[in-house]
């Protein structure tokens, strides 16, 4: 038995399918990569399943084929390939070349013809053949030994349909070669093959199933039914014949093809490794077992052990102008890597006379003398250093984030690739899951490379990053906002927030009681017990047992998403119960139970605050997410009661009032909007009065609520559809609200339009503090993507400026508290809100600091107003 197996891939088809099946992806250079990523995902899936020993990929060429000569309009209805996909075709070929995968293409032929020819030859030579294509035309090639594999990409996952000859017959009621006959009658809209007018798939299938071919059908045309099909075939038989020729895949192309060259060797070469790193395909890196390509700089990595050598190293470093550092922790300080020249890159381990204290002291002395001290995650280093001179500290990761806030990683290997043109392995690549201590024992060379790269990249990339910050006008933002913010965030994380464990448990117990009550009420309303958390079972109860309207059937059952249930709330008493049940179970699992896991031995939660996550510049919170504490429902707000101050302290909470609308007033320079804020009036009531042409004192609560939705909606670039959904009104009515708003505040409309136009020209938007937010979506060929880009262009200058203002306030509040040597401390930032744990003797000072620093954080055309409250818990202070 011959076990030879070959996989033949229709390159353009799979690339096209991957492009439309996956969301837009780009690498750090801005190159679109979703099609290449999807292609490789399918390739690896097929190879893992097939265990083939031969592989070839065929591509179309731009030149006309013999089919175009036969029929000038062949494929004439196809849209031009989007630019985002076009740029990926040569990249895909480069990647395949780097993997030693043969690529075949020939002028005058389509990839289908090349695959047909190779498949036939391979079958004749005894190969099992797998053809991978998204084009069902290739089903005509299926035999007992030629399998056609058609991938489908759904929600980022790939499924594959397989067809041998018998499978084609079962699925289409015709044999593989009769697929050609079907196309001759029904045509093919995607290829603009005309077929016979009036004959669709069902009629064509019936005719071919009965007569076998178009020739035989035409020979018995008098018997064909219905009459319309008979007449059409009689009148257009010449079109059927031409369509048959167009649809027939050639299996005898004149091509030079050597099966030996198609033999699969090592796909994961050094060159392929470089290509995958360049494209940011981290998901595939685990497939590489090659020795990671070495860089010249590794020759200068050293581990310094002797005390005298360490002394010499630090003495030399004291003379340097710039340096890069990486503290290496293993529960405690394990050592430090330092780079202060292209050939001076060392790791010093804490051992013997070289104690942790000695290393920290020496590094502190260097920090006090160099002009620039670079880190990739400065916040993690602040536990060891006291920045006597803030101006020397430089966080390369934050600088890279400012330059491109759309990335999801700013690790040393990302910075090396983007700013030093160095393709270097990640910590995971080099050390796997080993701890630093274990790695130093088991993989000393990899360990040394890893930690030295961290310091070297911080050192070498800093100068380039600094220049780019100057070029983009963001150096001041970096120096005066982002770098001081590192210290403020570190102080906040170190302080943490105190939690009353007993009260948290009582809160959880109370929620559990309500959950059990709701379960009983829901079962009674449903008439039976079921799993409320199962969307499938819940859907059956609501739409089959209770016969509620607005059912949306999906492949997995009925949709029970929140928007569906909210529409049903008035239809049956069970629906509000389910909505409440979901809210309360989320409160219990996420907060009542979840928060307890984060309480440290000191009774406080020391969460993480991240500077480099959001594209708008906002700080995000994790482990746990303290910024997501619910405030819309009273039961959710009650969770704030468990956050309490230390004895002799109180909570002081200060919140910006409508900061984004005030920023909008400033940016738009709209006279009416500025006057409304300057007069310190109710902006939502004024908007309602002006938009709905109602005297101010006659504005109803509903009108004010609707105006509020429009006010805030405008900030987020809301559409008439979005507003109609939010207010439960018609799209037309919502559109009229928006139009009336823009008539009332014409400056706002002008600002938003100009923001979009400027972003289209430059590719980015800018806040009043110089923060840039790239908007690549505006150049997309996809309408949905472009629309999203327009909303981003409208709202990013507003949201970004609001984020900048709260950061400036946060930095200044923290500095003032420390300068005055107060016992009070800043413990939390939640979007537009700052929370201070203030000593009872310092409350007045804290309130004065919050008021002056928050209101003075920016000089806008309208005043920045602050709501401030004090209490014995976060709940009381809010």
mmCIF file with all atom_site columns, C-alpha atoms in Angstrom, residues 529-674:
data_model
loop_
_atom_site.group_PDB
_atom_site.id
_atom_site.type_symbol
_atom_site.label_atom_id
_atom_site.label_alt_id
_atom_site.label_comp_id
_atom_site.label_asym_id
_atom_site.label_entity_id
_atom_site.label_seq_id
_atom_site.pdbx_PDB_ins_code
_atom_site.Cartn_x
_atom_site.Cartn_y
_atom_site.Cartn_z
_atom_site.occupancy
_atom_site.B_iso_or_equiv
_atom_site.pdbx_formal_charge
_atom_site.auth_seq_id
_atom_site.auth_comp_id
_atom_site.auth_asym_id
_atom_site.auth_atom_id
_atom_site.pdbx_PDB_model_num
ATOM 1   C CA . UNK A 1 529 ? -37.023 23.776 37.569 1.00 0.00 ? 529 UNK A CA 1
ATOM 2   C CA . UNK A 1 530 ? -34.210 24.336 35.054 1.00 0.00 ? 530 UNK A CA 1
ATOM 3   C CA . UNK A 1 531 ? -30.659 25.691 34.893 1.00 0.00 ? 531 UNK A CA 1
ATOM 4   C CA . UNK A 1 532 ? -31.168 29.471 34.862 1.00 0.00 ? 532 UNK A CA 1
ATOM 5   C CA . UNK A 1 533 ? -27.511 29.938 33.867 1.00 0.00 ? 533 UNK A CA 1
ATOM 6   C CA . UNK A 1 534 ? -27.956 27.785 30.752 1.00 0.00 ? 534 UNK A CA 1
ATOM 7   C CA . UNK A 1 535 ? -28.916 30.019 27.767 1.00 0.00 ? 535 UNK A CA 1
ATOM 8   C CA . UNK A 1 536 ? -30.211 26.922 25.948 1.00 0.00 ? 536 UNK A CA 1
ATOM 9   C CA . UNK A 1 537 ? -32.550 25.836 28.755 1.00 0.00 ? 537 UNK A CA 1
ATOM 10  C CA . UNK A 1 538 ? -33.614 29.424 29.487 1.00 0.00 ? 538 UNK A CA 1
ATOM 11  C CA . UNK A 1 539 ? -34.409 29.989 25.797 1.00 0.00 ? 539 UNK A CA 1
ATOM 12  C CA . UNK A 1 540 ? -36.604 26.891 25.693 1.00 0.00 ? 540 UNK A CA 1
ATOM 13  C CA . UNK A 1 541 ? -38.508 28.045 28.799 1.00 0.00 ? 541 UNK A CA 1
ATOM 14  C CA . UNK A 1 542 ? -39.068 31.586 27.481 1.00 0.00 ? 542 UNK A CA 1
ATOM 15  C CA . UNK A 1 543 ? -39.838 30.898 23.834 1.00 0.00 ? 543 UNK A CA 1
ATOM 16  C CA . UNK A 1 544 ? -41.233 27.361 23.735 1.00 0.00 ? 544 UNK A CA 1
ATOM 17  C CA . UNK A 1 545 ? -42.927 26.855 27.089 1.00 0.00 ? 545 UNK A CA 1
ATOM 18  C CA . UNK A 1 546 ? -44.012 30.474 27.771 1.00 0.00 ? 546 UNK A CA 1
ATOM 19  C CA . UNK A 1 547 ? -44.332 31.418 24.040 1.00 0.00 ? 547 UNK A CA 1
ATOM 20  C CA . UNK A 1 548 ? -42.785 34.879 24.487 1.00 0.00 ? 548 UNK A CA 1
ATOM 21  C CA . UNK A 1 549 ? -42.296 36.996 21.334 1.00 0.00 ? 549 UNK A CA 1
ATOM 22  C CA . UNK A 1 550 ? -39.066 38.328 19.699 1.00 0.00 ? 550 UNK A CA 1
ATOM 23  C CA . UNK A 1 551 ? -37.417 34.893 19.632 1.00 0.00 ? 551 UNK A CA 1
ATOM 24  C CA . UNK A 1 552 ? -34.020 34.867 17.870 1.00 0.00 ? 552 UNK A CA 1
ATOM 25  C CA . UNK A 1 553 ? -32.989 31.321 16.977 1.00 0.00 ? 553 UNK A CA 1
ATOM 26  C CA . UNK A 1 554 ? -29.265 30.618 16.662 1.00 0.00 ? 554 UNK A CA 1
ATOM 27  C CA . UNK A 1 555 ? -27.434 27.367 15.965 1.00 0.00 ? 555 UNK A CA 1
ATOM 28  C CA . UNK A 1 556 ? -26.992 26.759 19.694 1.00 0.00 ? 556 UNK A CA 1
ATOM 29  C CA . UNK A 1 557 ? -30.567 27.701 20.653 1.00 0.00 ? 557 UNK A CA 1
ATOM 30  C CA . UNK A 1 558 ? -32.504 30.870 21.350 1.00 0.00 ? 558 UNK A CA 1
ATOM 31  C CA . UNK A 1 559 ? -30.653 34.092 22.136 1.00 0.00 ? 559 UNK A CA 1
ATOM 32  C CA . UNK A 1 560 ? -31.131 35.199 25.743 1.00 0.00 ? 560 UNK A CA 1
ATOM 33  C CA . UNK A 1 561 ? -28.750 38.160 25.552 1.00 0.00 ? 561 UNK A CA 1
ATOM 34  C CA . UNK A 1 562 ? -29.480 41.194 27.743 1.00 0.00 ? 562 UNK A CA 1
ATOM 35  C CA . UNK A 1 563 ? -30.865 43.273 24.853 1.00 0.00 ? 563 UNK A CA 1
ATOM 36  C CA . UNK A 1 564 ? -33.338 40.495 23.974 1.00 0.00 ? 564 UNK A CA 1
ATOM 37  C CA . UNK A 1 565 ? -34.494 40.115 27.597 1.00 0.00 ? 565 UNK A CA 1
ATOM 38  C CA . UNK A 1 566 ? -34.872 43.871 28.103 1.00 0.00 ? 566 UNK A CA 1
ATOM 39  C CA . UNK A 1 567 ? -37.346 43.994 25.197 1.00 0.00 ? 567 UNK A CA 1
ATOM 40  C CA . UNK A 1 568 ? -39.310 41.192 26.869 1.00 0.00 ? 568 UNK A CA 1
ATOM 41  C CA . UNK A 1 569 ? -39.363 42.771 30.339 1.00 0.00 ? 569 UNK A CA 1
ATOM 42  C CA . UNK A 1 570 ? -42.995 43.900 30.035 1.00 0.00 ? 570 UNK A CA 1
ATOM 43  C CA . UNK A 1 571 ? -44.173 40.633 28.437 1.00 0.00 ? 571 UNK A CA 1
ATOM 44  C CA . UNK A 1 572 ? -43.884 38.348 31.460 1.00 0.00 ? 572 UNK A CA 1
ATOM 45  C CA . UNK A 1 573 ? -42.969 38.673 35.155 1.00 0.00 ? 573 UNK A CA 1
ATOM 46  C CA . UNK A 1 574 ? -40.236 36.027 34.777 1.00 0.00 ? 574 UNK A CA 1
ATOM 47  C CA . UNK A 1 575 ? -38.047 38.303 32.631 1.00 0.00 ? 575 UNK A CA 1
ATOM 48  C CA . UNK A 1 576 ? -37.329 41.073 35.212 1.00 0.00 ? 576 UNK A CA 1
ATOM 49  C CA . UNK A 1 577 ? -36.575 38.288 37.708 1.00 0.00 ? 577 UNK A CA 1
ATOM 50  C CA . UNK A 1 578 ? -34.003 36.765 35.339 1.00 0.00 ? 578 UNK A CA 1
ATOM 51  C CA . UNK A 1 579 ? -32.396 40.132 34.696 1.00 0.00 ? 579 UNK A CA 1
ATOM 52  C CA . UNK A 1 580 ? -32.132 40.761 38.433 1.00 0.00 ? 580 UNK A CA 1
ATOM 53  C CA . UNK A 1 581 ? -30.852 37.204 38.997 1.00 0.00 ? 581 UNK A CA 1
ATOM 54  C CA . UNK A 1 582 ? -28.064 37.777 36.479 1.00 0.00 ? 582 UNK A CA 1
ATOM 55  C CA . UNK A 1 583 ? -27.057 41.072 38.060 1.00 0.00 ? 583 UNK A CA 1
ATOM 56  C CA . UNK A 1 584 ? -26.978 39.626 41.568 1.00 0.00 ? 584 UNK A CA 1
ATOM 57  C CA . UNK A 1 585 ? -25.088 36.441 40.650 1.00 0.00 ? 585 UNK A CA 1
ATOM 58  C CA . UNK A 1 586 ? -22.509 38.636 38.880 1.00 0.00 ? 586 UNK A CA 1
ATOM 59  C CA . UNK A 1 587 ? -22.230 40.840 41.986 1.00 0.00 ? 587 UNK A CA 1
ATOM 60  C CA . UNK A 1 588 ? -21.740 37.765 44.154 1.00 0.00 ? 588 UNK A CA 1
ATOM 61  C CA . UNK A 1 589 ? -19.157 35.988 42.007 1.00 0.00 ? 589 UNK A CA 1
ATOM 62  C CA . UNK A 1 590 ? -17.179 39.060 40.914 1.00 0.00 ? 590 UNK A CA 1
ATOM 63  C CA . UNK A 1 591 ? -17.300 41.193 44.022 1.00 0.00 ? 591 UNK A CA 1
ATOM 64  C CA . UNK A 1 592 ? -18.596 39.449 47.150 1.00 0.00 ? 592 UNK A CA 1
ATOM 65  C CA . UNK A 1 593 ? -16.577 36.270 46.439 1.00 0.00 ? 593 UNK A CA 1
ATOM 66  C CA . UNK A 1 594 ? -14.000 37.648 43.996 1.00 0.00 ? 594 UNK A CA 1
ATOM 67  C CA . UNK A 1 595 ? -12.717 40.557 46.103 1.00 0.00 ? 595 UNK A CA 1
ATOM 68  C CA . UNK A 1 596 ? -12.111 38.300 49.119 1.00 0.00 ? 596 UNK A CA 1
ATOM 69  C CA . UNK A 1 597 ? -9.382  36.497 47.131 1.00 0.00 ? 597 UNK A CA 1
ATOM 70  C CA . UNK A 1 598 ? -7.404  39.740 46.766 1.00 0.00 ? 598 UNK A CA 1
ATOM 71  C CA . UNK A 1 599 ? -7.312  40.831 50.420 1.00 0.00 ? 599 UNK A CA 1
ATOM 72  C CA . UNK A 1 600 ? -3.701  40.787 51.675 1.00 0.00 ? 600 UNK A CA 1
ATOM 73  C CA . UNK A 1 601 ? -2.500  40.010 55.185 1.00 0.00 ? 601 UNK A CA 1
ATOM 74  C CA . UNK A 1 602 ? -2.668  43.729 56.028 1.00 0.00 ? 602 UNK A CA 1
ATOM 75  C CA . UNK A 1 603 ? -6.427  43.668 55.334 1.00 0.00 ? 603 UNK A CA 1
ATOM 76  C CA . UNK A 1 604 ? -6.040  45.766 52.196 1.00 0.00 ? 604 UNK A CA 1
ATOM 77  C CA . UNK A 1 605 ? -6.410  45.127 48.461 1.00 0.00 ? 605 UNK A CA 1
ATOM 78  C CA . UNK A 1 606 ? -3.319  46.163 46.515 1.00 0.00 ? 606 UNK A CA 1
ATOM 79  C CA . UNK A 1 607 ? -4.687  46.187 42.981 1.00 0.00 ? 607 UNK A CA 1
ATOM 80  C CA . UNK A 1 608 ? -2.738  46.865 39.781 1.00 0.00 ? 608 UNK A CA 1
ATOM 81  C CA . UNK A 1 609 ? -3.167  50.039 37.748 1.00 0.00 ? 609 UNK A CA 1
ATOM 82  C CA . UNK A 1 610 ? -1.991  49.919 34.152 1.00 0.00 ? 610 UNK A CA 1
ATOM 83  C CA . UNK A 1 611 ? -0.711  52.829 32.075 1.00 0.00 ? 611 UNK A CA 1
ATOM 84  C CA . UNK A 1 612 ? -0.274  51.096 28.723 1.00 0.00 ? 612 UNK A CA 1
ATOM 85  C CA . UNK A 1 613 ? -3.567  49.302 28.062 1.00 0.00 ? 613 UNK A CA 1
ATOM 86  C CA . UNK A 1 614 ? -6.168  51.708 26.673 1.00 0.00 ? 614 UNK A CA 1
ATOM 87  C CA . UNK A 1 615 ? -5.855  53.529 23.344 1.00 0.00 ? 615 UNK A CA 1
ATOM 88  C CA . UNK A 1 616 ? -7.448  56.699 24.774 1.00 0.00 ? 616 UNK A CA 1
ATOM 89  C CA . UNK A 1 617 ? -4.899  57.119 27.561 1.00 0.00 ? 617 UNK A CA 1
ATOM 90  C CA . UNK A 1 618 ? -7.143  56.118 30.461 1.00 0.00 ? 618 UNK A CA 1
ATOM 91  C CA . UNK A 1 619 ? -5.617  54.149 33.330 1.00 0.00 ? 619 UNK A CA 1
ATOM 92  C CA . UNK A 1 620 ? -7.031  50.640 33.679 1.00 0.00 ? 620 UNK A CA 1
ATOM 93  C CA . UNK A 1 621 ? -7.352  48.529 36.822 1.00 0.00 ? 621 UNK A CA 1
ATOM 94  C CA . UNK A 1 622 ? -6.747  44.786 37.261 1.00 0.00 ? 622 UNK A CA 1
ATOM 95  C CA . UNK A 1 623 ? -6.290  42.162 39.969 1.00 0.00 ? 623 UNK A CA 1
ATOM 96  C CA . UNK A 1 624 ? -9.053  43.127 40.811 1.00 0.00 ? 624 UNK A CA 1
ATOM 97  C CA . UNK A 1 625 ? -10.722 45.682 38.567 1.00 0.00 ? 625 UNK A CA 1
ATOM 98  C CA . UNK A 1 626 ? -11.635 48.323 41.159 1.00 0.00 ? 626 UNK A CA 1
ATOM 99  C CA . UNK A 1 627 ? -12.751 50.745 38.442 1.00 0.00 ? 627 UNK A CA 1
ATOM 100 C CA . UNK A 1 628 ? -15.652 48.485 37.531 1.00 0.00 ? 628 UNK A CA 1
ATOM 101 C CA . UNK A 1 629 ? -17.447 48.567 40.895 1.00 0.00 ? 629 UNK A CA 1
ATOM 102 C CA . UNK A 1 630 ? -21.102 48.938 39.842 1.00 0.00 ? 630 UNK A CA 1
ATOM 103 C CA . UNK A 1 631 ? -22.871 52.220 40.526 1.00 0.00 ? 631 UNK A CA 1
ATOM 104 C CA . UNK A 1 632 ? -26.058 52.071 38.447 1.00 0.00 ? 632 UNK A CA 1
ATOM 105 C CA . UNK A 1 633 ? -28.052 49.869 40.834 1.00 0.00 ? 633 UNK A CA 1
ATOM 106 C CA . UNK A 1 634 ? -28.300 50.439 44.575 1.00 0.00 ? 634 UNK A CA 1
ATOM 107 C CA . UNK A 1 635 ? -27.446 46.827 45.419 1.00 0.00 ? 635 UNK A CA 1
ATOM 108 C CA . UNK A 1 636 ? -24.276 47.223 43.377 1.00 0.00 ? 636 UNK A CA 1
ATOM 109 C CA . UNK A 1 637 ? -23.400 50.557 44.978 1.00 0.00 ? 637 UNK A CA 1
ATOM 110 C CA . UNK A 1 638 ? -23.649 48.919 48.414 1.00 0.00 ? 638 UNK A CA 1
ATOM 111 C CA . UNK A 1 639 ? -20.406 47.029 47.723 1.00 0.00 ? 639 UNK A CA 1
ATOM 112 C CA . UNK A 1 640 ? -18.622 50.357 48.345 1.00 0.00 ? 640 UNK A CA 1
ATOM 113 C CA . UNK A 1 641 ? -19.603 50.065 51.998 1.00 0.00 ? 641 UNK A CA 1
ATOM 114 C CA . UNK A 1 642 ? -16.980 47.329 52.499 1.00 0.00 ? 642 UNK A CA 1
ATOM 115 C CA . UNK A 1 643 ? -14.159 49.727 51.510 1.00 0.00 ? 643 UNK A CA 1
ATOM 116 C CA . UNK A 1 644 ? -13.304 51.529 54.730 1.00 0.00 ? 644 UNK A CA 1
ATOM 117 C CA . UNK A 1 645 ? -10.487 53.730 56.059 1.00 0.00 ? 645 UNK A CA 1
ATOM 118 C CA . UNK A 1 646 ? -8.034  52.890 58.819 1.00 0.00 ? 646 UNK A CA 1
ATOM 119 C CA . UNK A 1 647 ? -8.848  53.996 62.346 1.00 0.00 ? 647 UNK A CA 1
ATOM 120 C CA . UNK A 1 648 ? -8.571  57.808 62.696 1.00 0.00 ? 648 UNK A CA 1
ATOM 121 C CA . UNK A 1 649 ? -8.959  58.198 58.936 1.00 0.00 ? 649 UNK A CA 1
ATOM 122 C CA . UNK A 1 650 ? -11.916 59.053 56.662 1.00 0.00 ? 650 UNK A CA 1
ATOM 123 C CA . UNK A 1 651 ? -12.556 58.707 52.950 1.00 0.00 ? 651 UNK A CA 1
ATOM 124 C CA . UNK A 1 652 ? -12.555 61.850 50.807 1.00 0.00 ? 652 UNK A CA 1
ATOM 125 C CA . UNK A 1 653 ? -13.929 61.345 47.319 1.00 0.00 ? 653 UNK A CA 1
ATOM 126 C CA . UNK A 1 654 ? -13.576 63.993 44.584 1.00 0.00 ? 654 UNK A CA 1
ATOM 127 C CA . UNK A 1 655 ? -15.212 63.563 41.202 1.00 0.00 ? 655 UNK A CA 1
ATOM 128 C CA . UNK A 1 656 ? -15.077 65.751 38.107 1.00 0.00 ? 656 UNK A CA 1
ATOM 129 C CA . UNK A 1 657 ? -18.552 66.937 37.068 1.00 0.00 ? 657 UNK A CA 1
ATOM 130 C CA . UNK A 1 658 ? -19.256 66.159 33.380 1.00 0.00 ? 658 UNK A CA 1
ATOM 131 C CA . UNK A 1 659 ? -15.593 66.470 32.436 1.00 0.00 ? 659 UNK A CA 1
ATOM 132 C CA . UNK A 1 660 ? -15.990 65.119 28.903 1.00 0.00 ? 660 UNK A CA 1
ATOM 133 C CA . UNK A 1 661 ? -18.818 67.542 28.071 1.00 0.00 ? 661 UNK A CA 1
ATOM 134 C CA . UNK A 1 662 ? -16.701 70.398 29.429 1.00 0.00 ? 662 UNK A CA 1
ATOM 135 C CA . UNK A 1 663 ? -13.796 69.274 27.237 1.00 0.00 ? 663 UNK A CA 1
ATOM 136 C CA . UNK A 1 664 ? -16.221 69.172 24.281 1.00 0.00 ? 664 UNK A CA 1
ATOM 137 C CA . UNK A 1 665 ? -17.306 72.754 25.035 1.00 0.00 ? 665 UNK A CA 1
ATOM 138 C CA . UNK A 1 666 ? -13.669 73.828 25.069 1.00 0.00 ? 666 UNK A CA 1
ATOM 139 C CA . UNK A 1 667 ? -12.679 71.972 21.886 1.00 0.00 ? 667 UNK A CA 1
ATOM 140 C CA . UNK A 1 668 ? -15.758 73.012 19.908 1.00 0.00 ? 668 UNK A CA 1
ATOM 141 C CA . UNK A 1 669 ? -15.607 76.623 21.125 1.00 0.00 ? 669 UNK A CA 1
ATOM 142 C CA . UNK A 1 670 ? -19.402 76.626 20.796 1.00 0.00 ? 670 UNK A CA 1
ATOM 143 C CA . UNK A 1 671 ? -20.701 79.869 22.340 1.00 0.00 ? 671 UNK A CA 1
ATOM 144 C CA . UNK A 1 672 ? -23.986 78.449 23.667 1.00 0.00 ? 672 UNK A CA 1
ATOM 145 C CA . UNK A 1 673 ? -22.313 75.439 25.247 1.00 0.00 ? 673 UNK A CA 1
ATOM 146 C CA . UNK A 1 674 ? -19.587 77.555 26.846 1.00 0.00 ? 674 UNK A CA 1
#
